[in-house]
Tab-separated table of C-alpha atoms in Angstrom:
chain	number	residue	atom	x	y	z
T	14	MET	CA	-0.022	-0.235	-0.198
T	15	THR	CA	2.539	2.464	1.109
T	16	GLU	CA	4.742	1.767	-1.336
T	17	ARG	CA	2.087	1.600	-4.396
T	18	LEU	CA	1.390	4.816	-4.189
T	19	ARG	CA	4.739	6.081	-2.950
T	20	GLN	CA	5.202	5.189	-7.066
T	21	ALA	CA	2.412	7.250	-7.791
T	22	ILE	CA	3.394	10.069	-6.887
T	23	VAL	CA	7.096	10.060	-8.148
T	24	ASP	CA	6.087	8.966	-11.562
T	25	GLY	CA	3.720	11.912	-11.783
T	26	GLU	CA	0.056	9.272	-11.548
T	27	VAL	CA	-0.963	12.316	-9.147
T	28	GLU	CA	-0.285	15.775	-9.836
T	29	LEU	CA	1.858	18.365	-6.445
T	30	GLY	CA	-0.301	19.301	-4.205
T	31	ASP	CA	-3.963	16.506	-4.649
T	32	ALA	CA	-6.059	15.613	-2.299
T	33	LEU	CA	-6.016	12.136	-1.406
T	34	SER	CA	-9.351	10.707	-0.109
T	35	GLU	CA	-9.054	7.641	2.339
T	36	ASP	CA	-11.787	6.524	1.920
T	37	LYS	CA	-12.068	6.066	-1.402
T	38	LEU	CA	-8.721	4.347	-1.476
T	39	ALA	CA	-10.248	2.306	1.348
T	40	THR	CA	-13.707	1.208	-0.732
T	41	ARG	CA	-11.835	0.850	-4.383
T	42	LEU	CA	-8.904	-1.063	-2.492
T	43	GLY	CA	-11.703	-3.609	-0.476
T	44	VAL	CA	-9.887	-2.721	2.748
T	45	SER	CA	-10.438	-0.380	6.123
T	46	ARG	CA	-9.414	3.142	6.256
T	47	SER	CA	-6.704	2.006	9.048
T	48	PRO	CA	-3.728	0.908	6.361
T	49	VAL	CA	-4.496	3.337	4.358
T	50	HIS	CA	-4.011	6.279	7.347
T	51	GLU	CA	-1.259	4.189	7.746
T	52	ALA	CA	0.371	4.409	4.159
T	53	LEU	CA	-0.398	8.341	4.480
T	54	THR	CA	1.199	8.783	7.634
T	55	ALA	CA	3.997	7.123	6.775
T	56	LEU	CA	4.749	8.828	3.570
T	57	GLU	CA	3.935	11.919	5.216
T	58	GLN	CA	6.962	11.061	7.204
T	59	GLN	CA	8.960	10.750	3.729
T	60	GLY	CA	7.506	14.709	3.449
T	61	LEU	CA	5.658	12.900	0.080
T	62	ILE	CA	1.697	13.531	2.109
T	63	ASP	CA	0.857	16.808	4.189
T	64	ILE	CA	-1.720	16.294	6.289
T	65	LYS	CA	-3.417	18.957	7.317
T	66	PRO	CA	-5.930	18.268	10.853
T	67	GLN	CA	-9.463	18.660	9.770
T	68	ARG	CA	-9.696	19.121	5.643
T	69	GLY	CA	-7.364	15.756	4.586
T	70	SER	CA	-4.276	14.673	3.418
T	71	PHE	CA	-3.118	16.142	0.225
T	72	VAL	CA	0.176	15.537	-2.375
T	73	PHE	CA	2.380	17.602	-0.747
T	74	LEU	CA	2.955	21.268	-3.125
T	75	PRO	CA	6.430	22.939	-2.716
T	76	THR	CA	7.507	26.239	-2.592
T	77	LYS	CA	10.389	28.080	-4.196
T	78	GLU	CA	11.669	28.435	-0.743
T	79	ASP	CA	11.267	24.766	0.192
T	80	ILE	CA	12.713	23.687	-3.220
T	81	GLU	CA	15.396	25.866	-2.506
T	82	ASN	CA	16.210	24.451	0.685
T	83	LEU	CA	16.256	20.774	-0.613
T	84	CYS	CA	18.433	21.388	-3.194
T	85	GLU	CA	21.081	23.187	-1.254
T	86	PHE	CA	20.314	19.986	1.078
T	87	ARG	CA	21.099	17.813	-2.131
T	88	LEU	CA	24.526	19.238	-2.265
T	89	MET	CA	25.941	19.128	0.370
T	90	ILE	CA	25.131	14.280	1.030
T	91	GLU	CA	25.860	14.191	-2.951
T	92	ALA	CA	29.107	16.764	-2.835
T	93	GLU	CA	30.711	14.514	-0.213
T	94	ALA	CA	28.743	10.696	-1.338
T	95	LEU	CA	30.697	11.769	-3.992
T	96	ARG	CA	34.201	12.469	-2.937
T	97	LEU	CA	33.326	9.089	-0.244
T	98	ALA	CA	31.912	6.636	-3.656
T	99	MET	CA	35.401	8.001	-5.598
T	100	ARG	CA	38.111	7.270	-3.033
T	101	ARG	CA	36.771	4.116	-1.997
T	102	ARG	CA	34.999	2.477	-5.407
T	103	ARG	CA	35.413	4.631	-8.187
T	104	ASP	CA	35.780	1.913	-11.055
T	105	GLU	CA	32.472	0.579	-10.149
T	106	THR	CA	31.253	4.306	-9.583
T	107	LEU	CA	31.962	5.500	-12.809
T	108	ALA	CA	31.117	2.693	-14.310
T	109	ALA	CA	27.377	2.972	-12.959
T	110	LEU	CA	27.287	6.816	-13.674
T	111	LYS	CA	27.673	6.187	-17.507
T	112	ALA	CA	24.849	2.742	-17.808
T	113	ALA	CA	23.111	5.805	-15.469
T	114	ALA	CA	24.034	8.453	-17.851
T	115	GLN	CA	22.693	7.112	-21.047
T	116	GLY	CA	19.944	5.052	-20.521
T	117	MET	CA	18.201	8.575	-19.424
T	118	GLN	CA	19.894	10.120	-22.837
T	119	GLU	CA	18.660	7.257	-24.651
T	120	ALA	CA	14.844	7.371	-23.083
T	121	VAL	CA	15.693	11.727	-23.831
T	122	LEU	CA	15.918	11.310	-27.251
T	123	ALA	CA	13.129	8.215	-26.947
T	124	GLY	CA	10.819	10.991	-25.753
T	125	ASP	CA	9.987	8.564	-22.674
T	126	HIS	CA	9.317	10.896	-20.230
T	127	LEU	CA	8.863	8.181	-17.370
T	128	ARG	CA	12.413	6.042	-17.871
T	129	SER	CA	14.751	9.848	-18.378
T	130	SER	CA	12.852	10.407	-15.035
T	131	HIS	CA	14.258	7.065	-13.854
T	132	GLY	CA	17.241	7.801	-15.135
T	133	ASP	CA	18.094	10.769	-13.652
T	134	THR	CA	17.606	9.928	-10.667
T	135	ALA	CA	19.657	6.258	-11.246
T	136	PHE	CA	22.467	9.000	-11.912
T	137	HIS	CA	22.355	10.909	-8.567
T	138	GLY	CA	21.607	7.508	-6.584
T	139	VAL	CA	25.533	5.914	-7.579
T	140	SER	CA	27.574	8.170	-5.725
T	141	ILE	CA	25.445	7.934	-2.662
T	142	GLU	CA	24.968	4.245	-2.980
T	143	ASN	CA	28.794	3.622	-3.452
T	144	SER	CA	29.376	5.558	-0.709
T	145	GLY	CA	29.535	3.366	1.997
T	146	ASN	CA	28.682	5.564	4.401
T	147	SER	CA	25.162	4.078	5.540
T	148	TYR	CA	24.397	7.555	7.527
T	149	LEU	CA	24.102	9.836	5.001
T	150	ILE	CA	22.514	7.056	2.751
T	151	ASN	CA	20.412	7.086	5.398
T	152	ALA	CA	20.339	10.761	5.163
T	153	TYR	CA	19.683	11.316	1.324
T	154	ARG	CA	16.510	9.031	2.134
T	155	LEU	CA	14.935	11.188	3.095
T	156	VAL	CA	14.714	12.915	-0.013
T	157	SER	CA	15.195	11.311	-2.889
T	158	GLY	CA	11.302	10.553	-2.474
T	159	LYS	CA	10.476	14.354	-3.399
T	160	VAL	CA	13.161	14.804	-5.445
T	161	ALA	CA	12.689	11.992	-7.318
T	162	ALA	CA	8.694	13.492	-7.525
T	163	LEU	CA	10.006	16.898	-8.769
T	164	ARG	CA	12.059	14.880	-11.738
T	165	SER	CA	8.345	13.710	-12.795
T	166	HIS	CA	6.283	16.843	-11.914
T	167	ARG	CA	8.194	19.622	-12.905
T	168	SER	CA	10.779	18.766	-15.387
T	169	THR	CA	10.148	19.492	-19.531
T	170	ASP	CA	12.156	18.570	-22.522
T	171	ALA	CA	14.888	21.075	-22.418
T	172	ILE	CA	14.869	20.203	-19.378
T	173	ARG	CA	15.223	17.147	-19.197
T	174	GLY	CA	17.545	17.212	-22.335
T	175	GLU	CA	19.907	19.754	-20.575
T	176	ALA	CA	20.299	17.331	-17.211
T	177	SER	CA	21.127	14.643	-19.506
T	178	ALA	CA	24.290	16.413	-20.963
T	179	GLU	CA	25.797	18.016	-17.611
T	180	HIS	CA	25.724	14.339	-16.328
T	181	PHE	CA	27.808	13.747	-19.010
T	182	GLU	CA	29.832	17.271	-17.772
T	183	ILE	CA	30.391	15.757	-14.294
T	184	ILE	CA	31.542	12.477	-16.097
T	185	ALA	CA	34.421	14.004	-17.737
T	186	ARG	CA	36.063	16.055	-15.361
T	187	LEU	CA	35.884	12.104	-12.562
T	188	GLU	CA	37.364	10.178	-15.751
T	189	GLU	CA	40.449	13.237	-15.592
T	190	ASP	CA	40.790	12.562	-11.922
T	191	ASP	CA	39.884	16.429	-11.446
T	192	MET	CA	37.643	16.586	-7.988
T	193	PRO	CA	37.074	20.155	-8.179
T	194	ALA	CA	36.212	20.769	-10.915
T	195	ALA	CA	33.428	17.273	-11.185
T	196	LEU	CA	32.418	18.985	-7.986
T	197	GLU	CA	31.888	21.749	-9.349
T	198	ALA	CA	29.665	20.308	-12.249
T	199	LEU	CA	27.773	19.269	-9.487
T	200	SER	CA	26.720	21.466	-7.900
T	201	ASN	CA	26.224	23.924	-11.002
T	202	HIS	CA	23.527	21.524	-12.007
T	203	ILE	CA	21.711	20.617	-8.685
T	204	LEU	CA	21.722	24.544	-7.945
T	205	LYS	CA	20.242	24.471	-12.475
T	206	MET	CA	17.674	22.487	-10.762
T	207	ALA	CA	16.665	23.898	-8.377
T	208	LYS	CA	15.855	27.051	-10.356
T	209	ARG	CA	14.170	24.749	-13.153
T	210	TYR	CA	12.189	23.119	-10.964
T	211	SER	CA	10.484	26.043	-8.639
T	212	VAL	CA	8.526	26.974	-11.897
T	213	GLU	CA	4.885	25.705	-12.734
T	214	PRO	CA	4.467	23.222	-15.796
T	215	SER	CA	2.160	25.147	-18.184
T	216	GLN	CA	-0.356	23.760	-18.403
T	217	GLU	CA	-0.102	22.264	-22.276
T	218	ARG	CA	2.567	20.339	-20.758
T	219	VAL	CA	0.569	18.897	-18.532
T	220	ALA	CA	-1.962	17.527	-20.176
T	221	THR	CA	-0.134	16.081	-22.454
T	222	SER	CA	1.914	14.491	-20.031
T	223	ARG	CA	-1.611	12.987	-18.480
T	224	ALA	CA	-1.597	12.156	-21.887
T	225	SER	CA	0.686	9.665	-22.051
T	226	ARG	CA	1.236	8.259	-19.205
T	227	SER	CA	0.105	4.348	-18.581
T	228	PRO	CA	-3.384	3.700	-16.762
T	229	SER	CA	-1.232	2.156	-14.754
T	230	LEU	CA	-3.853	3.139	-11.284
T	231	GLU	CA	-7.229	1.963	-13.284
T	232	HIS	CA	-7.052	-1.253	-10.763
T	233	PHE	CA	-8.422	0.952	-8.028
T	234	ALA	CA	-8.106	4.473	-9.183
T	235	PRO	CA	-9.852	6.777	-8.525
T	236	LEU	CA	-7.424	8.315	-5.534
T	237	LEU	CA	-8.485	11.618	-5.630
T	238	ASP	CA	-10.932	12.928	-3.846
């Protein structure tokens, strides 16, 4: 239950700010309200759901300041993770970064929005998972769902193309063993994301995005209130 709802938010199957009805979810799934409530509470702890007393549960809707703070946190975590990963598992880290970057580029060229978002998430997860530091890994998991959701909800074709190119720039600096340049490229990339994700998508893009989604929630939709 929790993971399915999480994936619906992360993959853009429900919109940021949408209301989620416990009653409708419980009825559609054929369960009591208790597991639904527990799932929404768990997602609130991940920052994906806002539970407002007397009003209900809503998919998170970040402000510009929220996104800027999120990217500042990402920069601190990802920069240190990259240093550790390249020091401890250089070859494995580079190979995984290249595979993720290539996968995202192929998805961008194919116009596969969801796969490109997954590729973007995979790229940034490489240094985290190869850092060898469990505390750092757990800290990043506190925000990874929000970051992945923003990629799905706020990216455009242009943003995805730019982000893909920036990934290859980071890899190029790492292959040269120029860590200062790689960290500068990573910093610029993440801070650009703060600006890119702070812009609401146009109604035209939202309509196009919705039309292109697989109706994977139909078996228990509607999720929305």
